[in-house]
Amino acid sequence: MKTPENETSRKNLIRLLLILIAGTAATSLLFGPVNLSFGELWAALLAKGDPVDQIILWQLRLPRTVLALLVGGMLGLAGAVLQGYLRNPLAEPSVLGVSNAAALGAVIALYFGLAELNDFLLPLLSIAGGLGALALLFGLAARRDTILSLILGGIAIGTLAGAAISLALNLSPNPFAAMEITTWLLGSLENRSLTHIWIALPCILFGAGLLLRTGPALDALSLGEDCAVSLGVDLRRLRLVIGIGVALGVGGAVAVSGAIGFIGLIVPHLVRPLTSRNPSAVLLPSFLGGAALLTGADVLVRLIPSTNELKLGVVTAFLGIPVFVYQLLRERRI
């Protein structure tokens, strides 16, 4: 239930998250293997100063930072929507099989060398994999339009896509191809360019726009399916909107970042205690929180001393462990 106190708390949370986004984005632009001062950063932004600083900013740091914000925001929002729709605190994009299917599309591009022919083929196949998973899921769940059927269908699709990825690694024609696939599956924003932004931006904006509009319907659904229908919610249309939003948004994100898990699981749990706990109240904070968290994690992988840069998907996986432990302990208390 919305109250003046809850609305004030939500606005304060959004302000705090915007500050965190600004801080993590600035840190991402400033720090890395070569640190920049505020003066050097400002000069590079104005296309002045050292040409090397301009290259570092415009060709390396800025695309990486923007993609971290977009991908993190999309994954956080998708997780919040799916947790509200499926009424499952451990739901995230992989529950519907979209993440694994999008990853499979990218693996196909890498396995057959299509990614070398054109920069757009890998993301296009990744997005096509997400949409294909959505179509297959709707086909499997068509006769029984229930949340359980969606979850079971999503698990089946995700498992099938994971098995196909393992088969591609097993049958890889040479160790270099297997290494390239494995590296991509670990997830990273290293060596991304402005081209990757233009690839991901339309999909993420369209997908996020669809998902942010589902808030009132998710609030009604939290009261039960029968109650939601009596309040005028079209459950089939809601399922279609959420499915398309997740498939396009997550497919576009996975296309440029590789497989990055647990952001969609972690972020809603972090922001939910600071809101009214209504599904609609969690959506925008989850988008902002996901953007801040993934950008911060990307800064972390650059600053941790190591021979090779850590992969972003590895770091986010470790961040997800405390959430699972918390849910386990919570269930034991109940």
mmCIF file of C-alpha atoms in Angstrom:
data_model
loop_
_atom_site.group_PDB
_atom_site.id
_atom_site.type_symbol
_atom_site.label_atom_id
_atom_site.label_comp_id
_atom_site.label_asym_id
_atom_site.label_seq_id
_atom_site.Cartn_x
_atom_site.Cartn_y
_atom_site.Cartn_z
ATOM 1 C CA MET A 1 0.000 0.000 0.000
ATOM 2 C CA LYS A 2 1.330 3.405 -0.971
ATOM 3 C CA THR A 3 1.539 5.940 1.847
ATOM 4 C CA PRO A 4 3.210 9.373 1.991
ATOM 5 C CA GLU A 5 5.963 7.845 4.141
ATOM 6 C CA ASN A 6 6.594 5.024 1.648
ATOM 7 C CA GLU A 7 6.655 7.431 -1.283
ATOM 8 C CA THR A 8 9.120 9.703 0.517
ATOM 9 C CA SER A 9 11.310 6.708 1.343
ATOM 10 C CA ARG A 10 11.232 5.574 -2.299
ATOM 11 C CA LYS A 11 12.210 9.022 -3.564
ATOM 12 C CA ASN A 12 15.090 9.162 -1.100
ATOM 13 C CA LEU A 13 16.214 5.710 -2.236
ATOM 14 C CA ILE A 14 16.146 6.792 -5.883
ATOM 15 C CA ARG A 15 18.211 9.891 -5.040
ATOM 16 C CA LEU A 16 20.742 7.726 -3.205
ATOM 17 C CA LEU A 17 20.967 5.298 -6.116
ATOM 18 C CA LEU A 18 21.487 8.147 -8.591
ATOM 19 C CA ILE A 19 24.351 9.387 -6.423
ATOM 20 C CA LEU A 20 25.822 5.869 -6.381
ATOM 21 C CA ILE A 21 25.527 5.675 -10.162
ATOM 22 C CA ALA A 22 27.309 9.004 -10.564
ATOM 23 C CA GLY A 23 30.036 7.888 -8.158
ATOM 24 C CA THR A 24 30.630 4.476 -9.724
ATOM 25 C CA ALA A 25 30.532 5.921 -13.257
ATOM 26 C CA ALA A 26 33.095 8.603 -12.354
ATOM 27 C CA THR A 27 35.289 5.984 -10.690
ATOM 28 C CA SER A 28 35.019 3.776 -13.776
ATOM 29 C CA LEU A 29 36.178 6.634 -15.988
ATOM 30 C CA LEU A 30 39.050 7.619 -13.701
ATOM 31 C CA PHE A 31 40.611 4.338 -12.622
ATOM 32 C CA GLY A 32 42.094 1.382 -14.432
ATOM 33 C CA PRO A 33 45.526 0.148 -15.539
ATOM 34 C CA VAL A 34 46.239 3.823 -16.296
ATOM 35 C CA ASN A 35 44.660 6.237 -13.804
ATOM 36 C CA LEU A 36 43.414 9.637 -14.910
ATOM 37 C CA SER A 37 43.136 12.736 -12.759
ATOM 38 C CA PHE A 38 39.974 14.865 -12.758
ATOM 39 C CA GLY A 39 41.818 17.469 -14.813
ATOM 40 C CA GLU A 40 42.954 14.933 -17.404
ATOM 41 C CA LEU A 41 39.467 13.429 -17.556
ATOM 42 C CA TRP A 42 37.832 16.823 -18.082
ATOM 43 C CA ALA A 43 40.345 17.755 -20.778
ATOM 44 C CA ALA A 44 39.758 14.452 -22.562
ATOM 45 C CA LEU A 45 35.974 14.955 -22.385
ATOM 46 C CA LEU A 46 36.460 18.294 -24.138
ATOM 47 C CA ALA A 47 38.704 16.613 -26.742
ATOM 48 C CA LYS A 48 41.701 18.525 -25.422
ATOM 49 C CA GLY A 49 44.886 17.555 -23.643
ATOM 50 C CA ASP A 50 46.932 14.406 -24.185
ATOM 51 C CA PRO A 51 45.749 12.382 -27.225
ATOM 52 C CA VAL A 52 46.466 9.168 -25.303
ATOM 53 C CA ASP A 53 44.069 10.262 -22.544
ATOM 54 C CA GLN A 54 41.409 10.927 -25.175
ATOM 55 C CA ILE A 55 41.861 7.438 -26.626
ATOM 56 C CA ILE A 56 41.646 5.871 -23.156
ATOM 57 C CA LEU A 57 38.456 7.780 -22.377
ATOM 58 C CA TRP A 58 36.533 7.659 -25.648
ATOM 59 C CA GLN A 59 37.585 4.266 -26.987
ATOM 60 C CA LEU A 60 38.012 2.264 -23.761
ATOM 61 C CA ARG A 61 36.569 3.719 -20.572
ATOM 62 C CA LEU A 62 33.412 5.510 -21.757
ATOM 63 C CA PRO A 63 31.932 2.608 -23.802
ATOM 64 C CA ARG A 64 32.714 0.206 -20.953
ATOM 65 C CA THR A 65 31.074 2.447 -18.357
ATOM 66 C CA VAL A 66 27.939 3.089 -20.413
ATOM 67 C CA LEU A 67 27.529 -0.622 -21.137
ATOM 68 C CA ALA A 68 27.971 -1.501 -17.458
ATOM 69 C CA LEU A 69 25.173 0.925 -16.577
ATOM 70 C CA LEU A 70 22.868 -0.370 -19.319
ATOM 71 C CA VAL A 71 23.500 -4.080 -18.798
ATOM 72 C CA GLY A 72 23.381 -3.870 -15.000
ATOM 73 C CA GLY A 73 20.190 -1.838 -15.079
ATOM 74 C CA MET A 74 18.482 -4.246 -17.469
ATOM 75 C CA LEU A 75 19.444 -7.345 -15.484
ATOM 76 C CA GLY A 76 18.350 -5.772 -12.192
ATOM 77 C CA LEU A 77 14.995 -4.695 -13.632
ATOM 78 C CA ALA A 78 14.365 -8.078 -15.274
ATOM 79 C CA GLY A 79 15.049 -9.838 -11.979
ATOM 80 C CA ALA A 80 12.645 -7.565 -10.076
ATOM 81 C CA VAL A 81 9.860 -8.071 -12.629
ATOM 82 C CA LEU A 82 10.266 -11.853 -12.692
ATOM 83 C CA GLN A 83 10.360 -12.085 -8.900
ATOM 84 C CA GLY A 84 7.121 -10.113 -8.783
ATOM 85 C CA TYR A 85 5.449 -12.030 -11.593
ATOM 86 C CA LEU A 86 6.517 -15.527 -10.531
ATOM 87 C CA ARG A 87 6.255 -14.638 -6.829
ATOM 88 C CA ASN A 88 9.573 -16.387 -6.333
ATOM 89 C CA PRO A 89 12.385 -14.595 -4.428
ATOM 90 C CA LEU A 90 15.047 -16.527 -6.362
ATOM 91 C CA ALA A 91 13.729 -15.711 -9.840
ATOM 92 C CA GLU A 92 16.032 -14.056 -12.382
ATOM 93 C CA PRO A 93 16.242 -14.002 -16.213
ATOM 94 C CA SER A 94 17.718 -17.496 -16.367
ATOM 95 C CA VAL A 95 14.476 -18.883 -14.874
ATOM 96 C CA LEU A 96 12.722 -18.455 -18.232
ATOM 97 C CA GLY A 97 15.720 -19.843 -20.107
ATOM 98 C CA VAL A 98 16.283 -16.511 -21.861
ATOM 99 C CA SER A 99 19.837 -15.945 -20.604
ATOM 100 C CA ASN A 100 21.069 -19.408 -21.608
ATOM 101 C CA ALA A 101 19.321 -19.235 -24.976
ATOM 102 C CA ALA A 102 20.814 -15.810 -25.709
ATOM 103 C CA ALA A 103 24.226 -17.160 -24.711
ATOM 104 C CA LEU A 104 23.685 -20.132 -27.039
ATOM 105 C CA GLY A 105 22.993 -17.774 -29.942
ATOM 106 C CA ALA A 106 26.298 -16.030 -29.311
ATOM 107 C CA VAL A 107 28.127 -19.361 -28.980
ATOM 108 C CA ILE A 108 26.767 -20.415 -32.377
ATOM 109 C CA ALA A 109 28.186 -17.216 -33.877
ATOM 110 C CA LEU A 110 31.573 -17.938 -32.290
ATOM 111 C CA TYR A 111 31.575 -21.671 -33.095
ATOM 112 C CA PHE A 112 30.888 -21.256 -36.809
ATOM 113 C CA GLY A 113 33.082 -18.167 -37.176
ATOM 114 C CA LEU A 114 30.130 -15.895 -37.998
ATOM 115 C CA ALA A 115 31.327 -13.294 -35.494
ATOM 116 C CA GLU A 116 34.396 -12.730 -37.681
ATOM 117 C CA LEU A 117 32.296 -11.962 -40.751
ATOM 118 C CA ASN A 118 30.343 -9.076 -39.261
ATOM 119 C CA ASP A 119 30.331 -7.397 -35.838
ATOM 120 C CA PHE A 120 26.531 -7.422 -35.755
ATOM 121 C CA LEU A 121 26.042 -11.162 -36.298
ATOM 122 C CA LEU A 122 26.962 -12.171 -32.745
ATOM 123 C CA PRO A 123 24.494 -9.776 -31.049
ATOM 124 C CA LEU A 124 21.797 -10.528 -33.616
ATOM 125 C CA LEU A 125 22.073 -14.268 -33.005
ATOM 126 C CA SER A 126 22.117 -13.648 -29.255
ATOM 127 C CA ILE A 127 18.896 -11.626 -29.423
ATOM 128 C CA ALA A 128 17.395 -14.221 -31.769
ATOM 129 C CA GLY A 129 18.240 -16.898 -29.194
ATOM 130 C CA GLY A 130 16.373 -14.983 -26.487
ATOM 131 C CA LEU A 131 13.328 -14.477 -28.696
ATOM 132 C CA GLY A 132 13.448 -18.123 -29.805
ATOM 133 C CA ALA A 133 13.426 -19.223 -26.167
ATOM 134 C CA LEU A 134 10.415 -16.990 -25.553
ATOM 135 C CA ALA A 135 8.490 -18.473 -28.506
ATOM 136 C CA LEU A 136 9.330 -22.020 -27.424
ATOM 137 C CA LEU A 137 8.341 -21.261 -23.838
ATOM 138 C CA PHE A 138 4.959 -19.872 -24.874
ATOM 139 C CA GLY A 139 4.444 -22.936 -27.039
ATOM 140 C CA LEU A 140 5.207 -25.302 -24.166
ATOM 141 C CA ALA A 141 3.038 -23.403 -21.682
ATOM 142 C CA ALA A 142 0.183 -22.618 -24.065
ATOM 143 C CA ARG A 143 -2.228 -25.284 -22.842
ATOM 144 C CA ARG A 144 -1.654 -24.627 -19.157
ATOM 145 C CA ASP A 145 -1.352 -20.894 -18.677
ATOM 146 C CA THR A 146 0.063 -21.051 -15.155
ATOM 147 C CA ILE A 147 3.155 -19.714 -13.445
ATOM 148 C CA LEU A 148 4.311 -23.249 -12.651
ATOM 149 C CA SER A 149 4.159 -24.218 -16.331
ATOM 150 C CA LEU A 150 6.280 -21.164 -17.216
ATOM 151 C CA ILE A 151 8.891 -22.034 -14.587
ATOM 152 C CA LEU A 152 9.078 -25.686 -15.661
ATOM 153 C CA GLY A 153 9.219 -24.714 -19.336
ATOM 154 C CA GLY A 154 11.930 -22.141 -18.622
ATOM 155 C CA ILE A 155 14.014 -24.674 -16.710
ATOM 156 C CA ALA A 156 13.704 -27.131 -19.599
ATOM 157 C CA ILE A 157 14.735 -24.520 -22.182
ATOM 158 C CA GLY A 158 17.605 -23.255 -20.047
ATOM 159 C CA THR A 159 18.884 -26.793 -19.501
ATOM 160 C CA LEU A 160 18.627 -27.579 -23.214
ATOM 161 C CA ALA A 161 20.529 -24.406 -24.123
ATOM 162 C CA GLY A 162 23.189 -25.184 -21.512
ATOM 163 C CA ALA A 163 23.599 -28.689 -22.902
ATOM 164 C CA ALA A 164 23.979 -27.290 -26.427
ATOM 165 C CA ILE A 165 26.663 -24.888 -25.198
ATOM 166 C CA SER A 166 28.516 -27.783 -23.542
ATOM 167 C CA LEU A 167 28.222 -29.754 -26.796
ATOM 168 C CA ALA A 168 29.741 -26.845 -28.731
ATOM 169 C CA LEU A 169 32.676 -26.766 -26.309
ATOM 170 C CA ASN A 170 33.072 -30.539 -26.549
ATOM 171 C CA LEU A 171 33.053 -30.545 -30.357
ATOM 172 C CA SER A 172 35.064 -27.347 -30.762
ATOM 173 C CA PRO A 173 37.321 -27.754 -33.832
ATOM 174 C CA ASN A 174 40.396 -26.381 -32.067
ATOM 175 C CA PRO A 175 41.436 -25.281 -28.549
ATOM 176 C CA PHE A 176 41.476 -21.618 -29.564
ATOM 177 C CA ALA A 177 37.799 -21.696 -30.509
ATOM 178 C CA ALA A 178 36.958 -23.410 -27.220
ATOM 179 C CA MET A 179 38.974 -20.794 -25.342
ATOM 180 C CA GLU A 180 37.136 -17.972 -27.123
ATOM 181 C CA ILE A 181 33.736 -19.468 -26.263
ATOM 182 C CA THR A 182 34.724 -20.092 -22.636
ATOM 183 C CA THR A 183 36.076 -16.575 -22.242
ATOM 184 C CA TRP A 184 32.873 -15.077 -23.631
ATOM 185 C CA LEU A 185 30.706 -17.230 -21.357
ATOM 186 C CA LEU A 186 32.535 -15.914 -18.281
ATOM 187 C CA GLY A 187 31.168 -12.441 -19.021
ATOM 188 C CA SER A 188 33.175 -9.262 -19.466
ATOM 189 C CA LEU A 189 32.972 -5.669 -20.678
ATOM 190 C CA GLU A 190 36.628 -5.530 -21.664
ATOM 191 C CA ASN A 191 37.501 -4.108 -25.106
ATOM 192 C CA ARG A 192 33.997 -2.891 -25.860
ATOM 193 C CA SER A 193 33.430 0.020 -28.240
ATOM 194 C CA LEU A 194 30.770 2.578 -29.115
ATOM 195 C CA THR A 195 29.461 0.060 -31.673
ATOM 196 C CA HIS A 196 28.473 -2.271 -28.843
ATOM 197 C CA ILE A 197 26.516 0.558 -27.220
ATOM 198 C CA TRP A 198 24.465 1.131 -30.372
ATOM 199 C CA ILE A 199 23.844 -2.612 -30.591
ATOM 200 C CA ALA A 200 22.569 -2.954 -27.014
ATOM 201 C CA LEU A 201 20.888 0.428 -26.483
ATOM 202 C CA PRO A 202 17.702 -0.033 -28.589
ATOM 203 C CA CYS A 203 17.016 -3.513 -27.187
ATOM 204 C CA ILE A 204 17.604 -2.505 -23.574
ATOM 205 C CA LEU A 205 15.589 0.722 -23.804
ATOM 206 C CA PHE A 206 12.650 -1.027 -25.468
ATOM 207 C CA GLY A 207 12.765 -4.000 -23.096
ATOM 208 C CA ALA A 208 13.108 -1.801 -19.997
ATOM 209 C CA GLY A 209 10.263 0.418 -21.184
ATOM 210 C CA LEU A 210 7.940 -2.580 -21.468
ATOM 211 C CA LEU A 211 8.905 -3.959 -18.060
ATOM 212 C CA LEU A 212 8.593 -0.659 -16.189
ATOM 213 C CA ARG A 213 4.969 -0.399 -17.342
ATOM 214 C CA THR A 214 4.025 -3.691 -15.673
ATOM 215 C CA GLY A 215 4.167 -2.304 -12.109
ATOM 216 C CA PRO A 216 0.416 -1.862 -11.442
ATOM 217 C CA ALA A 217 -0.385 -5.294 -12.885
ATOM 218 C CA LEU A 218 2.293 -6.910 -10.702
ATOM 219 C CA ASP A 219 0.826 -5.207 -7.638
ATOM 220 C CA ALA A 220 -2.570 -6.673 -8.474
ATOM 221 C CA LEU A 221 -1.055 -10.098 -9.162
ATOM 222 C CA SER A 222 0.561 -10.110 -5.706
ATOM 223 C CA LEU A 223 -2.985 -10.462 -4.319
ATOM 224 C CA GLY A 224 -3.526 -13.653 -6.321
ATOM 225 C CA GLU A 225 -4.420 -14.465 -9.927
ATOM 226 C CA ASP A 226 -8.185 -14.453 -9.342
ATOM 227 C CA CYS A 227 -8.012 -11.073 -7.625
ATOM 228 C CA ALA A 228 -5.803 -9.673 -10.391
ATOM 229 C CA VAL A 229 -8.299 -10.804 -13.039
ATOM 230 C CA SER A 230 -11.166 -9.230 -11.089
ATOM 231 C CA LEU A 231 -9.191 -5.961 -11.058
ATOM 232 C CA GLY A 232 -8.956 -6.027 -14.852
ATOM 233 C CA VAL A 233 -5.503 -7.539 -15.383
ATOM 234 C CA ASP A 234 -5.174 -9.553 -18.588
ATOM 235 C CA LEU A 235 -2.804 -12.313 -17.472
ATOM 236 C CA ARG A 236 -2.024 -13.518 -20.991
ATOM 237 C CA ARG A 237 -1.156 -10.019 -22.154
ATOM 238 C CA LEU A 238 0.947 -9.454 -19.027
ATOM 239 C CA ARG A 239 2.851 -12.675 -19.679
ATOM 240 C CA LEU A 240 3.460 -11.641 -23.286
ATOM 241 C CA VAL A 241 4.701 -8.152 -22.339
ATOM 242 C CA ILE A 242 7.037 -9.513 -19.667
ATOM 243 C CA GLY A 243 8.316 -12.237 -21.982
ATOM 244 C CA ILE A 244 9.085 -9.834 -24.842
ATOM 245 C CA GLY A 245 10.605 -7.261 -22.490
ATOM 246 C CA VAL A 246 12.892 -9.811 -20.845
ATOM 247 C CA ALA A 247 13.830 -11.510 -24.132
ATOM 248 C CA LEU A 248 14.734 -8.280 -25.938
ATOM 249 C CA GLY A 249 16.363 -6.512 -23.000
ATOM 250 C CA VAL A 250 18.336 -9.443 -21.627
ATOM 251 C CA GLY A 251 19.170 -10.669 -25.131
ATOM 252 C CA GLY A 252 20.627 -7.266 -26.002
ATOM 253 C CA ALA A 253 22.554 -7.182 -22.718
ATOM 254 C CA VAL A 254 23.978 -10.691 -23.060
ATOM 255 C CA ALA A 255 24.934 -9.925 -26.667
ATOM 256 C CA VAL A 256 27.510 -7.344 -25.597
ATOM 257 C CA SER A 257 28.541 -8.532 -22.144
ATOM 258 C CA GLY A 258 28.488 -12.295 -22.265
ATOM 259 C CA ALA A 259 26.850 -14.359 -19.551
ATOM 260 C CA ILE A 260 26.664 -12.302 -16.337
ATOM 261 C CA GLY A 261 24.558 -13.893 -13.643
ATOM 262 C CA PHE A 262 23.140 -13.032 -10.247
ATOM 263 C CA ILE A 263 22.649 -9.274 -10.787
ATOM 264 C CA GLY A 264 18.947 -9.899 -11.374
ATOM 265 C CA LEU A 265 18.844 -11.989 -8.194
ATOM 266 C CA ILE A 266 20.868 -9.727 -5.892
ATOM 267 C CA VAL A 267 19.608 -6.233 -6.626
ATOM 268 C CA PRO A 268 15.861 -6.636 -5.881
ATOM 269 C CA HIS A 269 16.740 -8.138 -2.489
ATOM 270 C CA LEU A 270 19.015 -5.193 -1.709
ATOM 271 C CA VAL A 271 16.465 -2.491 -2.540
ATOM 272 C CA ARG A 272 13.226 -4.180 -1.444
ATOM 273 C CA PRO A 273 13.667 -3.574 2.334
ATOM 274 C CA LEU A 274 14.048 0.154 1.579
ATOM 275 C CA THR A 275 10.710 0.371 -0.262
ATOM 276 C CA SER A 276 7.059 -0.416 0.485
ATOM 277 C CA ARG A 277 7.809 -3.950 -0.835
ATOM 278 C CA ASN A 278 5.110 -3.632 -3.504
ATOM 279 C CA PRO A 279 6.428 -5.082 -6.784
ATOM 280 C CA SER A 280 5.913 -1.731 -8.568
ATOM 281 C CA ALA A 281 7.963 0.113 -5.944
ATOM 282 C CA VAL A 282 10.962 -2.153 -6.563
ATOM 283 C CA LEU A 283 11.208 -1.827 -10.360
ATOM 284 C CA LEU A 284 12.927 1.540 -10.905
ATOM 285 C CA PRO A 285 15.211 1.161 -7.841
ATOM 286 C CA SER A 286 16.243 -2.267 -9.160
ATOM 287 C CA PHE A 287 17.167 -0.753 -12.526
ATOM 288 C CA LEU A 288 19.242 1.963 -10.868
ATOM 289 C CA GLY A 289 20.725 -0.429 -8.317
ATOM 290 C CA GLY A 290 21.700 -2.921 -10.994
ATOM 291 C CA ALA A 291 23.433 -0.170 -12.976
ATOM 292 C CA ALA A 292 25.403 0.952 -9.909
ATOM 293 C CA LEU A 293 26.281 -2.589 -8.778
ATOM 294 C CA LEU A 294 27.545 -3.862 -12.127
ATOM 295 C CA THR A 295 29.546 -0.680 -12.752
ATOM 296 C CA GLY A 296 31.112 -1.006 -9.314
ATOM 297 C CA ALA A 297 31.898 -4.677 -9.948
ATOM 298 C CA ASP A 298 33.493 -3.755 -13.283
ATOM 299 C CA VAL A 299 35.729 -1.237 -11.511
ATOM 300 C CA LEU A 300 36.642 -3.940 -9.005
ATOM 301 C CA VAL A 301 37.803 -6.428 -11.650
ATOM 302 C CA ARG A 302 40.154 -3.777 -13.030
ATOM 303 C CA LEU A 303 41.650 -2.838 -9.673
ATOM 304 C CA ILE A 304 42.178 -6.330 -8.202
ATOM 305 C CA PRO A 305 45.855 -7.230 -8.795
ATOM 306 C CA SER A 306 46.077 -10.238 -11.104
ATOM 307 C CA THR A 307 48.041 -11.476 -14.103
ATOM 308 C CA ASN A 308 44.906 -11.462 -16.248
ATOM 309 C CA GLU A 309 41.860 -9.277 -15.636
ATOM 310 C CA LEU A 310 39.183 -11.130 -13.724
ATOM 311 C CA LYS A 311 35.984 -11.832 -15.646
ATOM 312 C CA LEU A 312 32.934 -9.880 -14.579
ATOM 313 C CA GLY A 313 30.678 -12.936 -14.461
ATOM 314 C CA VAL A 314 32.999 -14.566 -11.914
ATOM 315 C CA VAL A 315 32.825 -11.573 -9.567
ATOM 316 C CA THR A 316 29.022 -11.288 -9.777
ATOM 317 C CA ALA A 317 28.713 -15.019 -9.063
ATOM 318 C CA PHE A 318 30.609 -14.550 -5.803
ATOM 319 C CA LEU A 319 28.360 -11.610 -4.966
ATOM 320 C CA GLY A 320 25.311 -13.851 -5.364
ATOM 321 C CA ILE A 321 26.420 -16.399 -2.764
ATOM 322 C CA PRO A 322 25.463 -14.287 0.312
ATOM 323 C CA VAL A 323 21.939 -13.838 -1.107
ATOM 324 C CA PHE A 324 21.440 -17.599 -1.367
ATOM 325 C CA VAL A 325 22.767 -18.051 2.170
ATOM 326 C CA TYR A 326 20.434 -15.333 3.452
ATOM 327 C CA GLN A 327 17.411 -16.955 1.793
ATOM 328 C CA LEU A 328 18.398 -20.345 3.233
ATOM 329 C CA LEU A 329 18.675 -18.960 6.764
ATOM 330 C CA ARG A 330 15.419 -17.065 6.342
ATOM 331 C CA GLU A 331 13.589 -20.220 5.289
ATOM 332 C CA ARG A 332 14.990 -22.063 8.311
ATOM 333 C CA ARG A 333 13.698 -19.360 10.643
ATOM 334 C CA ILE A 334 10.250 -19.582 9.052
#
